[in-house]
Tab-separated table of C-alpha atoms in Angstrom:
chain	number	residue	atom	x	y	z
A	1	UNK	CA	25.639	-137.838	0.607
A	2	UNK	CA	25.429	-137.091	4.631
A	3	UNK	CA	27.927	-140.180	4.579
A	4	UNK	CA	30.687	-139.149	2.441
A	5	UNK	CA	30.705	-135.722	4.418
A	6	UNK	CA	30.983	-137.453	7.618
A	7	UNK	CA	33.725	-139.403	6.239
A	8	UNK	CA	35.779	-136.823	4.352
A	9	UNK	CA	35.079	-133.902	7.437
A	10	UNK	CA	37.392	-135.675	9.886
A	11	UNK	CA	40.262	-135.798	6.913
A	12	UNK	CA	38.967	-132.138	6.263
A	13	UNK	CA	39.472	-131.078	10.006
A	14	UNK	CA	43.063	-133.023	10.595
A	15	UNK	CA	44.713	-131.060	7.440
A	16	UNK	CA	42.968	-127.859	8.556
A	17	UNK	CA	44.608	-128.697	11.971
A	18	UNK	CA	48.264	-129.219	10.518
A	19	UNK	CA	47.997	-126.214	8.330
A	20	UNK	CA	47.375	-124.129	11.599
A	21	UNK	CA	49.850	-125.730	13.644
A	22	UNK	CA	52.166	-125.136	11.054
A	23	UNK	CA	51.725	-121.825	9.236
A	24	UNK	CA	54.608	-120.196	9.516
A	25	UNK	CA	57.090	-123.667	8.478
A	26	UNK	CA	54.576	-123.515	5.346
A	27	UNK	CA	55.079	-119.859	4.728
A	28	UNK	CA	58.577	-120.095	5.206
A	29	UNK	CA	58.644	-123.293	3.021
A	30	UNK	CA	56.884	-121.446	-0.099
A	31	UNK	CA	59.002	-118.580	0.527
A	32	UNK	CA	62.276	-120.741	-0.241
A	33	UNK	CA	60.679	-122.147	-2.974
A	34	UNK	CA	59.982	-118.583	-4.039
A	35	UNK	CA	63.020	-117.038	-3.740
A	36	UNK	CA	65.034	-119.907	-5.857
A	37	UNK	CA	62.368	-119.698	-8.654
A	38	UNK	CA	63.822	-115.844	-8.189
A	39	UNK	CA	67.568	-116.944	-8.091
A	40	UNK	CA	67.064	-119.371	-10.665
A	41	UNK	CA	65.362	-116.634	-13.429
A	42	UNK	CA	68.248	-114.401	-12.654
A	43	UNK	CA	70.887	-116.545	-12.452
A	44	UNK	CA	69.881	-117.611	-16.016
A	45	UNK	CA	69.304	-113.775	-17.315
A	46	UNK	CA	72.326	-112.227	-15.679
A	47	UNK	CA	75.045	-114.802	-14.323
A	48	UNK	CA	74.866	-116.648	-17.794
A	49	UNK	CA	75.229	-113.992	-20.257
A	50	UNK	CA	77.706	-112.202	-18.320
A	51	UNK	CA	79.944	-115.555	-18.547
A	52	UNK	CA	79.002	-116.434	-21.953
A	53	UNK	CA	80.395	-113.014	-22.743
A	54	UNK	CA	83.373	-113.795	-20.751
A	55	UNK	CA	84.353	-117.018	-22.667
A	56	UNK	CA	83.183	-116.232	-25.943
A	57	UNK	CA	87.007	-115.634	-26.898
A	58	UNK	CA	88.291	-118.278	-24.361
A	59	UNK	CA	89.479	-121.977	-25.254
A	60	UNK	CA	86.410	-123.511	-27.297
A	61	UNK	CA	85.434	-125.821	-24.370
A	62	UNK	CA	84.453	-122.674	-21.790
A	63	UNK	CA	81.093	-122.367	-24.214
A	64	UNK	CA	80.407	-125.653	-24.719
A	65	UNK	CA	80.849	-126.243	-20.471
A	66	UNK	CA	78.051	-123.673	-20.283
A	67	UNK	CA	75.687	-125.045	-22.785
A	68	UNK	CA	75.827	-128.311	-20.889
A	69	UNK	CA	75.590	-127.275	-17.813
A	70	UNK	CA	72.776	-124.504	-17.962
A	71	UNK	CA	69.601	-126.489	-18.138
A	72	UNK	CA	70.832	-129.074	-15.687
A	73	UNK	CA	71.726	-126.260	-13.250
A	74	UNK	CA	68.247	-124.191	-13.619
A	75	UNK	CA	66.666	-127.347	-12.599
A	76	UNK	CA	68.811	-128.037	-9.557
A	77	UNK	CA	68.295	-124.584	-8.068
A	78	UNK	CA	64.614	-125.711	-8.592
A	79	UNK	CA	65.145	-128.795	-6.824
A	80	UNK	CA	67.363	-127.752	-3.989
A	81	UNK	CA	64.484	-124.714	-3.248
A	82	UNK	CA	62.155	-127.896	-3.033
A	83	UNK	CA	64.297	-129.984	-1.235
A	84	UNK	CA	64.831	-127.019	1.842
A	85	UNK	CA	61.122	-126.170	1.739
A	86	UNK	CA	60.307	-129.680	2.288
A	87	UNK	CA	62.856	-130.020	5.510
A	88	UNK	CA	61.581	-127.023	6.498
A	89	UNK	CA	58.213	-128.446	6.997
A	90	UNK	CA	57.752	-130.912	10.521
A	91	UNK	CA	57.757	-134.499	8.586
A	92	UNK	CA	57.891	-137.851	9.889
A	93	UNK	CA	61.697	-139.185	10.158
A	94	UNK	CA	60.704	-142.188	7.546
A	95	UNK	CA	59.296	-138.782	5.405
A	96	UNK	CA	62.561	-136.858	5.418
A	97	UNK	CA	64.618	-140.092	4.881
A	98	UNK	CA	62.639	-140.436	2.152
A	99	UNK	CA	62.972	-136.755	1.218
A	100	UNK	CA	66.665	-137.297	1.406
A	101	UNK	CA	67.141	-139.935	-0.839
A	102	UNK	CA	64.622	-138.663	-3.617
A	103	UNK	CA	66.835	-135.481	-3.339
A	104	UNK	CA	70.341	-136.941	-3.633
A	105	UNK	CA	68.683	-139.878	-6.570
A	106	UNK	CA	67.239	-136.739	-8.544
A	107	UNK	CA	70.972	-134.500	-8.176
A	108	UNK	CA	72.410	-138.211	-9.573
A	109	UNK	CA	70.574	-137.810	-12.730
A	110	UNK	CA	71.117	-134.309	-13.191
A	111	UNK	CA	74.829	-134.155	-12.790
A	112	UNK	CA	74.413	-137.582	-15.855
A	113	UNK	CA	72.250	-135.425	-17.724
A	114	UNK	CA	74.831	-132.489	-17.703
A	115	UNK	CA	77.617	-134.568	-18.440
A	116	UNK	CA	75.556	-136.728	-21.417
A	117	UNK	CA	74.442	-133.267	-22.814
A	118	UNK	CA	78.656	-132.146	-23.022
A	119	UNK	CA	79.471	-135.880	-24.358
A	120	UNK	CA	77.815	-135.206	-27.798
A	121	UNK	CA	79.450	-135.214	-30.916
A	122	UNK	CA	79.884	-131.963	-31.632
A	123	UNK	CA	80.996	-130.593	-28.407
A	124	UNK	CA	82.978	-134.253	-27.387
A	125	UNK	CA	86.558	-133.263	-28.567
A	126	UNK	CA	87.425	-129.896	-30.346
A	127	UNK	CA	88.485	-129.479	-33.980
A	128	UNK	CA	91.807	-128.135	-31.839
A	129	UNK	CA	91.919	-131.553	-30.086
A	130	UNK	CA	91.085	-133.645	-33.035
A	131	UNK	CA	94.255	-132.250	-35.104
A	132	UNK	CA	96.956	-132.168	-31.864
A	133	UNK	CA	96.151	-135.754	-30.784
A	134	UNK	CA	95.495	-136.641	-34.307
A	135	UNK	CA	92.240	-138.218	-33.861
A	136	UNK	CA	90.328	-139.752	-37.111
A	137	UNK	CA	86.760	-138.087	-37.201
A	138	UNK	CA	85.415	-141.839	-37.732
A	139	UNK	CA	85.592	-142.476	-33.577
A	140	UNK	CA	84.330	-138.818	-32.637
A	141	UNK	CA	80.325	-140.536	-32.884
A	142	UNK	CA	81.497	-143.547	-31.761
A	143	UNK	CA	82.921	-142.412	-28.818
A	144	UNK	CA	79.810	-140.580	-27.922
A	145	UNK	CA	77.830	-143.333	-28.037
A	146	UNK	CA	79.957	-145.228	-26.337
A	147	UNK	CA	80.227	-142.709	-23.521
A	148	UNK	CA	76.457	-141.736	-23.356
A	149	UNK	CA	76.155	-145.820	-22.600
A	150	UNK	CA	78.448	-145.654	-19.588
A	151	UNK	CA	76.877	-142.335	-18.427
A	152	UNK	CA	73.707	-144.179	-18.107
A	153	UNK	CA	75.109	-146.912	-16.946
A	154	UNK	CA	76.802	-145.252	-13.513
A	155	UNK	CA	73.440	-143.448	-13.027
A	156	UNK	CA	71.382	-146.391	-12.590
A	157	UNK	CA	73.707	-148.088	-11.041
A	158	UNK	CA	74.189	-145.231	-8.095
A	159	UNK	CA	70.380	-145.032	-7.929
A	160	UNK	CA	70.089	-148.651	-6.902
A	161	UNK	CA	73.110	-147.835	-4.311
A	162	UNK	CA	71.490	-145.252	-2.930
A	163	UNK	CA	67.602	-147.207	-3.006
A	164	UNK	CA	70.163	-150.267	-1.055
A	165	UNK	CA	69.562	-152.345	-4.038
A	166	UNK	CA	71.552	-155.226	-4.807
A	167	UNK	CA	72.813	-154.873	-7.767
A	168	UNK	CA	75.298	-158.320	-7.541
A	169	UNK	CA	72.299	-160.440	-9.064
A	170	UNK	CA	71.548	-158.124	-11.529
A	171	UNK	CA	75.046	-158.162	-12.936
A	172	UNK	CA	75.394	-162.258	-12.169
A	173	UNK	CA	72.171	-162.301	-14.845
A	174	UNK	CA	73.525	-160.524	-17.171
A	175	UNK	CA	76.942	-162.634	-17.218
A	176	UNK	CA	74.502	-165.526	-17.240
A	177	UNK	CA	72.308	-164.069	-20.625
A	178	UNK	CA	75.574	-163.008	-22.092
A	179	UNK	CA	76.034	-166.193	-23.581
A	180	UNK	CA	72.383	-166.494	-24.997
A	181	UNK	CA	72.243	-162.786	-26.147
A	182	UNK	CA	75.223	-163.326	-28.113
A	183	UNK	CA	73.972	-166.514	-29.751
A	184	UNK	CA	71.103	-164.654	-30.734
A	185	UNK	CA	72.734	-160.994	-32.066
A	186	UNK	CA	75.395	-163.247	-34.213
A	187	UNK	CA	74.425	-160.455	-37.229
A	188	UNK	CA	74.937	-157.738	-34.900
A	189	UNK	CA	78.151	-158.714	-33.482
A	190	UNK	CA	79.602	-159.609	-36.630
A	191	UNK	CA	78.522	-155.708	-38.136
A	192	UNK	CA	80.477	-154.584	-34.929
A	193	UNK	CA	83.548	-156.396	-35.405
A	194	UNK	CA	83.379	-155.047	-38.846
A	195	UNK	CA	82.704	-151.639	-37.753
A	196	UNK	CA	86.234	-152.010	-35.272
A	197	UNK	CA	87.917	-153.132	-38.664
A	198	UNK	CA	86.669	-150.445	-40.334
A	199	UNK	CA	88.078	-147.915	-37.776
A	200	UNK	CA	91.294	-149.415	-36.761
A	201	UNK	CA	92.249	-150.208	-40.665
A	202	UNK	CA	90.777	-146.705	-41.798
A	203	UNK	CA	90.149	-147.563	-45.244
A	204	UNK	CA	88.311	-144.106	-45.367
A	205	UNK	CA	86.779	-141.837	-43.365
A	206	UNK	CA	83.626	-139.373	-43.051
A	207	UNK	CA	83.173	-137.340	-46.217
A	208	UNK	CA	85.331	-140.099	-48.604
A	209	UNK	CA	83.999	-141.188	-51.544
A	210	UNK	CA	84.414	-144.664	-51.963
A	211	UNK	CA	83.014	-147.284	-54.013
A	212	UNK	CA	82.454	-151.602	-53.727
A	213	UNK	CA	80.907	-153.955	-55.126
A	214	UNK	CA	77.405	-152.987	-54.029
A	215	UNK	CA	77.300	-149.208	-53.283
A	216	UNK	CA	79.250	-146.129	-54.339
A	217	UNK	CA	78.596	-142.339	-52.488
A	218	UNK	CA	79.956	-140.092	-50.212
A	219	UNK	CA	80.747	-141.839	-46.320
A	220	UNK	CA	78.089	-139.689	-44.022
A	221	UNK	CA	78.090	-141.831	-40.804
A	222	UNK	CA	79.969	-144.366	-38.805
A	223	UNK	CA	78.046	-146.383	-36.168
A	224	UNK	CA	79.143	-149.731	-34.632
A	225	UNK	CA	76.180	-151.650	-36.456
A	226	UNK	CA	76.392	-150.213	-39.765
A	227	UNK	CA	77.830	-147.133	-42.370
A	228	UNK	CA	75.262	-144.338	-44.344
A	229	UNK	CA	76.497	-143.649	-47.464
A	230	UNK	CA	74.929	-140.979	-49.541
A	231	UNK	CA	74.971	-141.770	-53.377
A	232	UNK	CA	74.966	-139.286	-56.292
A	233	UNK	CA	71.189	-139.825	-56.266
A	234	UNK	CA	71.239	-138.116	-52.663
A	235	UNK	CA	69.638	-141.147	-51.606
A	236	UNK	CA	71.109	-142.589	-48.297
A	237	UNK	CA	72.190	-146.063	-48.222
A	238	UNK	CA	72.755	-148.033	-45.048
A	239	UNK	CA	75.325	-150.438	-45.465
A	240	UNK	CA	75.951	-153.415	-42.522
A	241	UNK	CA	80.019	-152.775	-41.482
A	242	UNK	CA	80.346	-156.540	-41.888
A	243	UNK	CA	78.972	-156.391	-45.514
A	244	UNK	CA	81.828	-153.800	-46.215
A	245	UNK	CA	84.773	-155.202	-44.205
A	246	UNK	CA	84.518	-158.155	-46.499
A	247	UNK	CA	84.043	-156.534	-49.388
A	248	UNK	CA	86.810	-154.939	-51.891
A	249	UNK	CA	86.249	-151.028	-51.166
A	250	UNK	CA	88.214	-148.260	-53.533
A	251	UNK	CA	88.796	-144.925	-52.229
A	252	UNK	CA	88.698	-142.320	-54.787
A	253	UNK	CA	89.319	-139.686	-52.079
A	254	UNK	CA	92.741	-140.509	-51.447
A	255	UNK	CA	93.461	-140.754	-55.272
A	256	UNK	CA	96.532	-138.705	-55.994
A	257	UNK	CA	95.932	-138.344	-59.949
A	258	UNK	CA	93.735	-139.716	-61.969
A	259	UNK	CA	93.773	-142.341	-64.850
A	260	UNK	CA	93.362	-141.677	-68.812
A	261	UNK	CA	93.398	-144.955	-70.835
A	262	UNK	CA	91.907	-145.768	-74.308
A	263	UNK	CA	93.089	-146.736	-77.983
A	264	UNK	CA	93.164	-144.610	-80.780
A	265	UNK	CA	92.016	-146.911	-83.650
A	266	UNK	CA	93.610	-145.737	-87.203
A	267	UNK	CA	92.602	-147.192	-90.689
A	268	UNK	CA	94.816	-149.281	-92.317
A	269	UNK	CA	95.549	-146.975	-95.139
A	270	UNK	CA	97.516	-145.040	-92.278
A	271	UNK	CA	101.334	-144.790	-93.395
A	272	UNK	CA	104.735	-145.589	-91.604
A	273	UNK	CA	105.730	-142.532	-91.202
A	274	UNK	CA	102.110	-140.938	-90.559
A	275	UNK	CA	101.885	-143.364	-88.122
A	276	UNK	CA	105.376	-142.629	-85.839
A	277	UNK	CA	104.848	-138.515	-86.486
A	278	UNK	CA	101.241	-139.023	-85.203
A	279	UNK	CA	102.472	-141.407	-82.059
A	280	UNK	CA	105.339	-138.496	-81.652
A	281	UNK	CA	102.973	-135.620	-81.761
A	282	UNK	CA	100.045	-136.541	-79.248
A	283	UNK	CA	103.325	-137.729	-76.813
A	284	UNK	CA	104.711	-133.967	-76.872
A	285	UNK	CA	100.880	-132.355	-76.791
A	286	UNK	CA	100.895	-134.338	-73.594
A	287	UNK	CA	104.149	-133.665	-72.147
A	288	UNK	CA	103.472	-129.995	-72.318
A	289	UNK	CA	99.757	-130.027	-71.429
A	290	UNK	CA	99.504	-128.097	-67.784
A	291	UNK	CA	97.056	-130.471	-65.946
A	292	UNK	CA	98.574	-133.547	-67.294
A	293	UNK	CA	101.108	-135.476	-64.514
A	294	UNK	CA	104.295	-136.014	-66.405
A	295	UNK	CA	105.749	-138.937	-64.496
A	296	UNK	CA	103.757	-141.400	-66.513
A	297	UNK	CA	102.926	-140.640	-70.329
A	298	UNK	CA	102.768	-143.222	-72.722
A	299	UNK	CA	101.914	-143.213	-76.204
A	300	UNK	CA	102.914	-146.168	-78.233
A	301	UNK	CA	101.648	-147.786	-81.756
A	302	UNK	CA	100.319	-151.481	-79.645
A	303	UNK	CA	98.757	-153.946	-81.919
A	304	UNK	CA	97.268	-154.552	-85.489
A	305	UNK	CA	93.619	-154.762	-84.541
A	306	UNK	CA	90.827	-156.235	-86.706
A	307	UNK	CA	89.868	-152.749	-88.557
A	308	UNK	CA	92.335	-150.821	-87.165
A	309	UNK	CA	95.860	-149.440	-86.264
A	310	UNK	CA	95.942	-149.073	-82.547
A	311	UNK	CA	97.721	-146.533	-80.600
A	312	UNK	CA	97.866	-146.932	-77.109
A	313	UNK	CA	97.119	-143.353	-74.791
A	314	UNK	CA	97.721	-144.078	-71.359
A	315	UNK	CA	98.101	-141.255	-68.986
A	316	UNK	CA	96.761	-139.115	-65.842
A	317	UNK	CA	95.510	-135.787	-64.681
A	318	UNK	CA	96.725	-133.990	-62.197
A	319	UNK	CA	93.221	-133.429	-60.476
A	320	UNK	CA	91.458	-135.962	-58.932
A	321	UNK	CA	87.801	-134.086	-58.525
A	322	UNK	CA	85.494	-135.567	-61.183
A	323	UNK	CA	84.172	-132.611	-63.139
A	324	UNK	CA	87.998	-131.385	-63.812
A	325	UNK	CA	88.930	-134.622	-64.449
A	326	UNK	CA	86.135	-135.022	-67.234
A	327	UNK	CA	87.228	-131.206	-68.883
A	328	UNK	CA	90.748	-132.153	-69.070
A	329	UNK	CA	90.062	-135.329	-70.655
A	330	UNK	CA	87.765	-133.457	-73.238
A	331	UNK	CA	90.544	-130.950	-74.319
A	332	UNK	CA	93.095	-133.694	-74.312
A	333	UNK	CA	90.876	-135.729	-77.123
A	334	UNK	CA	90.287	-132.335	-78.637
A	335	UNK	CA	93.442	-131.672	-79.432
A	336	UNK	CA	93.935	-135.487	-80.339
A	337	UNK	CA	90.865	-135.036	-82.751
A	338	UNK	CA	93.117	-131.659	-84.318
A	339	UNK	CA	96.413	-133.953	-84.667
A	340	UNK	CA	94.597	-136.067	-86.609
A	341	UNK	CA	92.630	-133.684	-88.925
A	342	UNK	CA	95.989	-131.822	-88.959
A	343	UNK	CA	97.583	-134.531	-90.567
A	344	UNK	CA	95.001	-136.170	-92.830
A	345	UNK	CA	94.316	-139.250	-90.820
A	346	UNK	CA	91.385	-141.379	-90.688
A	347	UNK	CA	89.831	-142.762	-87.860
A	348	UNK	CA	88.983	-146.370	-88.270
A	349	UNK	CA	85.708	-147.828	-87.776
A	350	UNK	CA	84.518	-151.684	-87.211
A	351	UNK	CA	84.040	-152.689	-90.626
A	352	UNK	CA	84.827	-156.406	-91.815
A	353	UNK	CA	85.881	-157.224	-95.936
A	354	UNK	CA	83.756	-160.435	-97.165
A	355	UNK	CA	84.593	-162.197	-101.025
A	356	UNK	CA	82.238	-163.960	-102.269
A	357	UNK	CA	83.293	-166.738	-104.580
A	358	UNK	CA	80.964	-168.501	-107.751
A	359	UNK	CA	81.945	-171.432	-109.176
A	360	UNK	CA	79.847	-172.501	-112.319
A	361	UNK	CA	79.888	-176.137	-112.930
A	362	UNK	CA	79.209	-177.682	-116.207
A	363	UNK	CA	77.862	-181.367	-117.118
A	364	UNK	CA	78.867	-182.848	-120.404
């Protein structure tokens, strides 16, 4: 025990020394450090709500500037108070070299935090933006990403600057893995060229509903490796953009009217003339129904089926939204169902005639 004093009083006695040399560049450091803890606190209390005030009826990007910006700056002040209180203080030149550079790497990653936190997706490009440069809502996430990579990117790399690291080699191996990193992501290459298809091609968008061969839902996201589609189930299915840029997709978003098609089977007991005033009637109910389109309306007597007379109903609606779209196509076969009553008319079901034949053979 007498030996670890006798070791650690020397240490004790050296720092005891320093402090006493050096009590007044101490007291002034902690009272730098003091007063920007003070500055910071008020700056955030005071200066920030006074200019959020300011610019809460300015152009949208004043608030979102502010929201980026105000943690990043709190922690500067913080770091700049440091930073003084620690030149303050009678350091070794290798110490405030040191000093220096930790400062400047840490004000690096602040001013890339402040500008990552303003490149998100919601605060990327305005709604005002979007519709005057007529940008699709499909690259708004992408572009985020893409810029939150970069941002990252030019950090590191000016923190190796300013360390003196040699970054040459570092980019040389990379060019030199390129080739093997690509042989080995084939599957997420391909899902990103599909994902560039998918944007320059727009075959829809975020918030379409769309449909292929595998999936139907509403489009949710866009990323470069694959799309999240959320089906009427409300579960979300993640679909690889290579799987869909090869696949047959139909957008019922962008539908302009919508489709009604089916036959109208009569029996065969159904008269000429029954037949052409029932064909004439349902024509004119549809003609002058409200929510049906009128450029296309076709009602014709088609074939002779096997149990029935056939008339052929092929029209559209004028909504596209599914739950309209299913009401008018109820009242439209209501009122088919009254043109028929009206007029005596029977609807034909599958039903098949068979004749039996018995011969009786006799043997003399």
């Amino acid at each position: 025990m007498n030996q670890i004093v006798n070791m650690a009083y020397p240490w004790l006695e050296k720092w005891l020394s320093f402090f006493q040399d050096n009590l007044p560049s101490l007291l002034g450091a902690l009272l730098i450090v003091l007063l920007f803890l003070g500055l910071r606190k008020y700056l955030v209390q005071y200066i920030f709500k006074w200019i959020k005030r300011w610019t809460s009826n300015k152009e949208s990007y004043y608030p979102r500037i502010i929201d980026a910006v105000e943690s990043p700056l709190r922690l500067f002040i913080l770091v700049v108070g440091i930073f003084l209180a620690l030149r303050l203080l009678p350091l070794s030149i290798a110490a405030d070299a040191a000093i220096v550079k930790i400062f400047r790497s840490v004000v690096i990653v602040i001013i890339g935090w402040a500008v990552f936190r303003f490149c998100n997706t919601e605060s990327l490009i305005s709604r005002e933006i979007q519709e005057r440069l007529d940008v699709d809502e499909i690259l708004i996430p992408i572009l985020s990403k893409v810029l939150h990579f970069i941002i990252i990117a030019l950090v590191i790399v000016m923190i190796a600057n300013e360390w003196n690291y040699d970054i040459n080699g570092f980019i040389a191996g990379l060019g030199l893995g390129g080739l093997a990193i690509a042989l080995a992501a084939q599957d997420a290459l391909a899902n990103m060229f599909g994902g560039m298809v998918i944007i320059l091609e727009k075959p829809f968008t975020i918030g379409d509903w769309i449909k292929t061969s595998s999936v139907e839902g509403i489009v949710e996201t866009i990323t470069f490796r694959s799309t999240l589609i959320r089906g009427f189930d409300q579960a979300v299915i993640t679909v690889p953009n290579s799987t869909l840029a090869k696949e047959a997709i139909t957008n019922y978003s962008r539908m302009g009217k919508r489709r009604i098609f089916y036959h109208l089977g009569l029996t065969y007991s159904t008269s000429v003339e029954d037949m052409q005033t029932c064909v004439n009637r349902i024509k004119k109910m549809l003609s002058e129904h409200p929510e049906i389109h009128p450029e296309t309306i076709m009602v014709n007597f088609e074939h002779f089926g096997e149990s029935s007379l056939d008339i052929m109903i092929y029209c559209f609606t004028n909504t596209t939204v599914w739950d309209e779209y299913l009401r008018v196509r109820q009242d439209v076969n209501l009122k088919i169902m009254a043109i028929v009553e009206d007029m005596n008319l029977r609807l034909a079901l599958p039903t098949r005639t068979l004749y039996l034949q018995n011969e009786s053979s006799q043997e003399i």
